[in-house]
Rosetta silent file (secondary structure, phi, psi, omega in degrees, C-alpha in Angstrom):
SEQUENCE: MLGTLCTLITALTYVDAVIVLTQTPAVHTVSTGQEVVLNCNIERDDGIAVRWYKQVPGGTPQYVVSFLGKDGSIIFGTGFSSTRFNSKASSNIDYQFIIKRAETGDSAVYYCLTWDSSANEEVSQ
SCORE:     score description
SCORE:     0.000 S_00000001
   1 L     0.000  -33.875  177.792   12.389   49.761    6.099 S_00000001
   2 H   -90.744  -20.646  140.358   13.126   48.965    2.601 S_00000001
   3 H   -29.714  -89.301  175.241   16.106   46.600    3.455 S_00000001
   4 H   -22.358  -51.666 -145.673   13.635   44.417    5.725 S_00000001
   5 H   -95.257  -10.975  178.816   10.718   44.566    3.035 S_00000001
   6 H   -81.130  -27.716  -94.739   13.451   43.350    0.316 S_00000001
   7 L  -142.386  -20.698 -162.690   15.168   40.694    3.018 S_00000001
   8 L  -111.510  -28.500 -175.673   11.382   39.031    3.970 S_00000001
   9 L  -101.661   20.624  109.899   10.566   38.534    0.099 S_00000001
  10 L  -112.204   19.354  137.111   13.362   36.575   -0.111 S_00000001
  11 L   -65.909  -42.222 -172.488   12.952   34.472    2.701 S_00000001
  12 L   -81.792   -5.027  168.348    9.302   33.648    1.499 S_00000001
  13 L   -88.946   -9.198  150.473   10.322   32.738   -1.609 S_00000001
  14 L  -122.368   31.041  156.746   12.214   29.719   -0.368 S_00000001
  15 L   -72.644   93.777  155.528    8.829   28.239    2.213 S_00000001
  16 L   -57.660  156.504  176.373    7.677   25.368    0.439 S_00000001
  17 L   -75.334  137.229  168.953    3.927   25.145    0.727 S_00000001
  18 L   -62.893  127.180  172.292    2.752   22.665    3.746 S_00000001
  19 L   -79.946  155.376 -147.328    1.145   19.874    1.830 S_00000001
  20 L  -120.889  136.557  175.081   -2.770   20.071    1.652 S_00000001
  21 L   -94.470 -168.230  179.160   -4.317   16.677    1.452 S_00000001
  22 E  -162.195  135.021  171.894   -7.780   16.054    0.166 S_00000001
  23 L  -145.429  121.682  173.058  -10.239   13.288    0.767 S_00000001
  24 L  -114.578  169.461  -11.684  -13.236   11.873   -0.871 S_00000001
  25 L   -57.750  177.089  163.687  -16.122   11.501   -0.655 S_00000001
  26 L   -75.693  -43.406  174.290  -16.821   13.871    2.214 S_00000001
  27 L  -114.797  158.576  138.970  -19.889   11.272    3.452 S_00000001
  28 L  -133.113  113.438 -173.921  -20.249    7.911    2.494 S_00000001
  29 L  -108.254  124.155 -170.332  -23.083    5.826    3.026 S_00000001
  30 L  -148.922  150.016  176.615  -22.982    2.740    1.871 S_00000001
  31 L   -54.022 -179.025  155.824  -24.979   -0.862    3.525 S_00000001
  32 L   -58.223  163.220 -136.188  -23.606   -3.544    5.485 S_00000001
  33 L    12.709  -15.452 -177.401  -21.485   -5.914    3.487 S_00000001
  34 L   -68.230  173.362  169.462  -20.663   -3.463    0.690 S_00000001
  35 L   -80.645  148.772  176.309  -17.481   -2.274   -0.285 S_00000001
  36 E  -124.882  128.899 -178.106  -16.087    1.112    0.905 S_00000001
  37 E  -111.510   86.186  159.443  -13.505    2.734   -1.145 S_00000001
  38 E   -47.759  111.365 -179.705  -11.891    6.274    0.963 S_00000001
  39 L  -100.423  173.990  171.750   -9.630    8.330   -1.635 S_00000001
  40 L  -169.917  109.901  175.186   -6.501   11.059   -0.237 S_00000001
  41 E   -92.599  144.574  175.684   -4.768   12.869   -2.640 S_00000001
  42 L  -117.100   11.405 -169.893   -1.633   14.480   -1.283 S_00000001
  43 L    62.808  -21.759  174.459   -0.547   16.740   -3.545 S_00000001
  44 L  -165.068  152.304 -132.127    2.704   16.119   -4.123 S_00000001
  45 L  -112.663  113.383  109.672    4.699   12.770   -3.672 S_00000001
  46 L   -87.225   37.463  160.542    7.302   12.556   -0.715 S_00000001
  47 L    62.023    7.467  167.098    7.781    9.124   -1.071 S_00000001
  48 L  -118.882 -177.018  177.027    6.831    8.358    2.313 S_00000001
  49 L   -50.162  131.350  157.947    3.608    6.781    3.984 S_00000001
  50 E   -91.336  107.170 -175.589    0.243    7.203    3.820 S_00000001
  51 E  -100.565  151.659 -165.619   -1.820    6.430    7.218 S_00000001
  52 L  -110.573  172.060  110.169   -5.192    5.933    7.640 S_00000001
  53 L  -104.955  178.919 -170.232   -7.170    6.472   11.171 S_00000001
  54 E  -142.848  136.585 -179.069  -10.191    5.684   12.121 S_00000001
  55 E  -172.340  129.764 -173.360  -12.464    7.671   15.009 S_00000001
  56 L   -85.735  136.069 -179.302  -15.664    7.161   16.425 S_00000001
  57 L   -56.018  132.144 -170.856  -17.246   10.518   18.034 S_00000001
  58 L    80.891  -30.206 -163.760  -15.782   10.760   21.736 S_00000001
  59 L   -75.619  174.363  152.707  -13.615    8.491   20.918 S_00000001
  60 L   -79.468  161.459  177.345   -9.696    8.274   20.377 S_00000001
  61 L   -91.061  157.813 -172.581   -8.118    7.784   16.875 S_00000001
  62 E  -122.669  129.089  160.491   -7.407    4.317   16.238 S_00000001
  63 L   -59.662  123.159  171.873   -4.190    3.472   13.705 S_00000001
  64 L  -100.226  -50.803 -142.648   -6.008    1.244   10.808 S_00000001
  65 E  -171.049  130.215 -174.722   -3.367    1.269    8.133 S_00000001
  66 E  -127.084  128.914  176.521    0.018    2.521    6.665 S_00000001
  67 E  -101.288   98.535 -158.241    0.594    2.358    2.867 S_00000001
  68 E  -116.004  142.023 -170.679    4.246    3.032    2.285 S_00000001
  69 L   -57.500  -33.676  170.100    5.022    4.870   -0.805 S_00000001
  70 L   -73.411  -40.405 -168.011    8.325    3.220   -1.697 S_00000001
  71 L  -124.344   -5.199 -168.303    8.190   -0.012   -1.630 S_00000001
  72 L    59.850   37.042 -171.331    4.130   -0.421   -1.422 S_00000001
  73 E   -73.912  133.320  174.705    4.227   -2.507    2.377 S_00000001
  74 E   -92.675   88.866  175.260    1.092   -2.652    3.406 S_00000001
  75 E  -127.690  165.156 -156.101    1.040   -2.667    7.436 S_00000001
  76 E   -87.821  154.876  165.057   -1.996   -2.807    9.730 S_00000001
  77 L   -70.892  171.369  150.179   -2.820   -1.068   13.540 S_00000001
  78 L   -84.125  145.612 -127.239   -4.039   -3.523   15.820 S_00000001
  79 L    45.958   22.833  169.521   -7.023   -5.496   15.422 S_00000001
  80 L  -127.252  163.385 -153.588   -7.346   -4.800   11.781 S_00000001
  81 L  -134.706  152.357  170.003   -6.659   -6.890    9.158 S_00000001
  82 L   -87.325   -1.419  164.283   -6.331   -7.637    5.418 S_00000001
  83 L   -48.188  -38.916 -179.626   -9.062   -9.972    5.820 S_00000001
  84 L  -131.415  -22.136 -179.936  -11.461   -6.762    5.919 S_00000001
  85 E  -129.716  141.515  163.488   -8.996   -3.518    4.870 S_00000001
  86 E  -130.265  178.262  161.019   -6.815   -2.737    2.614 S_00000001
  87 E  -149.493 -177.793 -176.569   -4.858    0.381    1.180 S_00000001
  88 E   179.937  147.162  156.160   -2.998    1.112   -2.583 S_00000001
  89 E  -104.296  135.657 -175.142   -1.957    3.594   -4.359 S_00000001
  90 E  -101.463    9.890 -175.501   -3.366    4.422   -8.242 S_00000001
  91 E   162.864  167.392 -141.805   -0.575    6.894   -8.249 S_00000001
  92 L   -81.329   11.800  179.212    2.357    8.473   -6.741 S_00000001
  93 L  -136.286   -6.583  155.055   -0.199   11.074   -4.967 S_00000001
  94 E  -113.395  137.152 -156.364   -3.271    8.937   -4.810 S_00000001
  95 E  -138.771  126.409 -169.818   -4.013    6.764   -2.367 S_00000001
  96 E   -84.779  162.019  162.644   -7.034    4.274   -1.457 S_00000001
  97 E  -154.836  116.442 -150.055   -8.116    3.035    1.639 S_00000001
  98 E  -124.149  139.184 -178.956  -10.610    0.344    1.159 S_00000001
  99 E  -119.382  125.067 -164.504  -13.025   -1.735    3.790 S_00000001
 100 L   -57.745  -81.446  175.169  -13.831   -5.106    1.819 S_00000001
 101 L  -104.742   82.328 -154.028  -17.627   -5.676    3.715 S_00000001
 102 L   -85.087 -137.242 -113.517  -17.899   -3.336    5.586 S_00000001
 103 L  -153.563  129.529 -178.613  -19.451   -3.790    9.025 S_00000001
 104 H   -54.731  -27.525 -168.807  -21.586   -1.629   11.372 S_00000001
 105 H   -76.776   10.078  177.662  -18.752   -0.846   13.899 S_00000001
 106 H   -78.083  -31.211 -159.201  -17.296    0.555   10.677 S_00000001
 107 L   -53.992  149.283  167.143  -19.524    3.590   11.106 S_00000001
 108 L   144.637  166.189  173.934  -16.948    6.698   11.959 S_00000001
 109 E   -94.618  116.878  171.911  -14.765    9.325   10.582 S_00000001
 110 L  -110.647  146.796  172.663  -11.678    8.223    8.945 S_00000001
 111 L  -170.774  167.709 -163.011   -8.788   10.264    7.202 S_00000001
 112 L   -89.524  168.025 -172.739   -5.290    9.702    6.116 S_00000001
 113 E  -141.385  123.924  162.288   -2.321   11.295    7.472 S_00000001
 114 E  -137.949 -161.342 -154.606    1.457   11.924    5.768 S_00000001
 115 E  -117.271  163.218  178.263    4.111   12.951    6.782 S_00000001
 116 E  -140.186  100.654 -156.926    5.904   16.646    4.752 S_00000001
 117 L   -70.448  -32.430  177.152    9.517   16.388    4.587 S_00000001
 118 L   -63.091  -33.606  154.830    9.354   20.153    3.576 S_00000001
 119 L   -85.003  -16.904  160.972    7.669   21.609    6.881 S_00000001
 120 L    85.656   45.012  159.851    9.429   18.649    9.100 S_00000001
 121 E  -154.937  164.894  163.086    5.883   17.697   10.180 S_00000001
 122 E   -59.508  151.230  143.055    2.546   15.260   10.051 S_00000001
 123 E  -117.138 -174.330  177.747   -0.507   16.764    8.161 S_00000001
 124 L   167.130  129.036 -158.542   -3.640   15.676    7.686 S_00000001
 125 L   -64.488    0.000    0.000   -7.003   17.124    6.272 S_00000001
């Protein structure tokens, strides 16, 4: 029994925790035409892209934009462009999603997603 316990403790010391994403603000209310800034902290830098998705209640998530951590490139999903949307990094773990001028159709849940290389899986909040 003691041998099994020691093996288990040794094995657990090699497990990295899955990245925990924190988005702020939890709820953001703005008027039409105002700028919206949503923040995503990815806890640690894996040098991978941070992607943002939009989901209206009862709908399928829509890919909006990716910010590529290595080179700072921005890639937009179908129907989204730099005309109204942007993403940037304020540090290697803090990312922002920006709607330059809010429209009624922008009302939705937005969430960030990234790749956790230690867990070998995508994570989101």
